[in-house]
Coordinates of C-alpha atoms in Angstrom, one line a residue:
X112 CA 57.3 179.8 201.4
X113 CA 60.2 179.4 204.0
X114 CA 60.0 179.1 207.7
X115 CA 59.9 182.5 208.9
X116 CA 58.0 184.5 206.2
X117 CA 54.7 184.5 205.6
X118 CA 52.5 186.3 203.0
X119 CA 49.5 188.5 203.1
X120 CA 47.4 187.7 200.1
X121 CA 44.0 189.5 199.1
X122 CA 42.0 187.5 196.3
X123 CA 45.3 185.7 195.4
X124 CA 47.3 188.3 195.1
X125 CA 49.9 189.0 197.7
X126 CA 50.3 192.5 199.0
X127 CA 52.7 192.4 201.9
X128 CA 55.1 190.0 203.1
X129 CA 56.2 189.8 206.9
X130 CA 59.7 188.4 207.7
X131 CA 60.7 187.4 211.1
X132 CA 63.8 187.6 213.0
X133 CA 64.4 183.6 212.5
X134 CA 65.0 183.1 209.3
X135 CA 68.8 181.8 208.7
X136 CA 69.6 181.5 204.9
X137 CA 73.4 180.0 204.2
X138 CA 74.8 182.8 202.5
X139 CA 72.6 185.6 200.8
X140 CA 68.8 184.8 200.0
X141 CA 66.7 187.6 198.2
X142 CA 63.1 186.9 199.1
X143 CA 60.9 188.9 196.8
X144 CA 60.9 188.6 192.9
X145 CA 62.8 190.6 190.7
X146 CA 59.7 192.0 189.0
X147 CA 59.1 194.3 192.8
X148 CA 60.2 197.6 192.8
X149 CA 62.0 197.4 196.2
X150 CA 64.5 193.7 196.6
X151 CA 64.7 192.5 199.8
X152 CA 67.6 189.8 200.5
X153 CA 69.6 188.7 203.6
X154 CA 72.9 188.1 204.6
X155 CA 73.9 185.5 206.6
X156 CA 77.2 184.0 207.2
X157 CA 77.8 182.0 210.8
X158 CA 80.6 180.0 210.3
X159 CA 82.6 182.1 207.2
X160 CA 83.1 185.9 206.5
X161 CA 82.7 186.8 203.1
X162 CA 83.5 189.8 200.8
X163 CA 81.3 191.5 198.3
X164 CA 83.1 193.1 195.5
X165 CA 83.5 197.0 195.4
X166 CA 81.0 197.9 192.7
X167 CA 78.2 200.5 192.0
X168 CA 75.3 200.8 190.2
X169 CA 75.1 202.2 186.7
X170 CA 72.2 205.2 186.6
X171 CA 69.0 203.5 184.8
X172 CA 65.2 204.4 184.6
X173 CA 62.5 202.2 186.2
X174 CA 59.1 202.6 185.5
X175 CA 57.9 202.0 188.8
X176 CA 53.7 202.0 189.8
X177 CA 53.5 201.8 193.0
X178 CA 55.3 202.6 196.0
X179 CA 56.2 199.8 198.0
X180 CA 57.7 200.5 201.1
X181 CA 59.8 198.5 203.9
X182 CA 59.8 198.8 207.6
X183 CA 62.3 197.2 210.2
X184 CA 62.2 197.2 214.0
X185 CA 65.2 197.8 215.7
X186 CA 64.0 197.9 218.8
X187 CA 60.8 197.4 220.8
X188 CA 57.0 195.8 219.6
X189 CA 55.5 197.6 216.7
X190 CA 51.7 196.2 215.7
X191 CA 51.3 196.5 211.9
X192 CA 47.6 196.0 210.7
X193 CA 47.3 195.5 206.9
X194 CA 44.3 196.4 204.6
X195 CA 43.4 195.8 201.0
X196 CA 42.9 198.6 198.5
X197 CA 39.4 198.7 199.9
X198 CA 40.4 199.2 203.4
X199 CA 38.9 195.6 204.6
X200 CA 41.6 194.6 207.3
X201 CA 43.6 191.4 206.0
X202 CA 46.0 191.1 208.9
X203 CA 47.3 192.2 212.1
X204 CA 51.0 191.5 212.7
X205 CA 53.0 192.3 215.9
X206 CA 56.6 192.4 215.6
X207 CA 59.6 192.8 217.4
X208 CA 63.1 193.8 217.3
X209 CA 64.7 192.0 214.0
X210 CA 61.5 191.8 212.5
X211 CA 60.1 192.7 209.2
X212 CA 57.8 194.1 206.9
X213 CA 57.2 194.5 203.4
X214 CA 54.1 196.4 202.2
X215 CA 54.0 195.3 198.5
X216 CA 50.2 196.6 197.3
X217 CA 48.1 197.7 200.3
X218 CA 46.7 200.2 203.2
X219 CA 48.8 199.5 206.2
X220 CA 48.6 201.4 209.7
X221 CA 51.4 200.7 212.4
X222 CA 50.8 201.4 216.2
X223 CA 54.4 201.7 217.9
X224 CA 54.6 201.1 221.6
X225 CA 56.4 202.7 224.1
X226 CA 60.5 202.2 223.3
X227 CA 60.0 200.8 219.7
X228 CA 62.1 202.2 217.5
X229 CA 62.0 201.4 213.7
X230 CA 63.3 202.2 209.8
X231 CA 61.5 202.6 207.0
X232 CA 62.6 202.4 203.9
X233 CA 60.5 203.5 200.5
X234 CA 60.5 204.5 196.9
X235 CA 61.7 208.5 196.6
X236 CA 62.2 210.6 195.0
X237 CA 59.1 211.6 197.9
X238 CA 56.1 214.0 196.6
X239 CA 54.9 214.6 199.6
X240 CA 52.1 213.1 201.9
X241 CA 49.8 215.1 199.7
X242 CA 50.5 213.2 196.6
X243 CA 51.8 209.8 197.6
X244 CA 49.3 209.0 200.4
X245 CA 45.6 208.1 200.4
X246 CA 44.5 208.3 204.2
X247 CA 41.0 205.9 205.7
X248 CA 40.5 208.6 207.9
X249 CA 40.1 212.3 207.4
X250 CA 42.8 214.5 209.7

């Protein structure tokens, strides 16, 4: 695993991945298999620009399970706390701005403090809350 990430496993299997604000790949470095529904790479070029092509992506169909989903903080201390499919608490995470998460196959709650301010980023088309979310606690 490189410096910088670190995985949250349950009986093996890993079900979110945390990536911090340090990690420095030369050039672009996608983190996640290609077998994931969501690819998550980075960018990095210090000491050279470079140019991606002009291109787009041809329409296909995915068969896609679950819904991972991917939250950045741009701003501000965000605690994440992430639970297996049983709700058992596997880990809590505190990040900060430039930080990372990636919830791959799990229950997750995030507690933002006062200034945070983050993106997420998930599967859509969305069916609503009602649908696509199974809550610990009753409303």
């Amino acid at each position: 695993m490189s410096k910088g990430i670190k995985e949250i496993k349950d009986r093996g299997r890993v079900i979110a991945i945390a990536y911090s604000k340090s990690i420095n790949p030369d050039g672009i470095q996608f983190f996640t298999p290609g077998s994931y529904p969501l690819q998550i790479g980075l960018h990095n070029y210090p000491r050279t620009g470079k140019r991606v092509p002009a291109h787009f992506h041809p329409h296909l169909k995915y068969n896609v399970k679950n819904t991972q989903e991917f939250l950045y903080v741009e701003k501000g201390v965000v605690d994440v706390i992430v639970y297996n499919l049983k709700w058992q608490k596997k880990a809590k995470l505190k990040l900060s701005a430039g930080d990372s998460v990636l919830f791959v196959d799990c229950g997750h709650e995030v507690i933002f403090h006062k200034g945070s301010r983050m993106m997420e980023v998930k599967q859509g088309p969305y069916p609503g809350d009602k649908k696509a979310k199974i809550f610990r606690d009753k409303k």
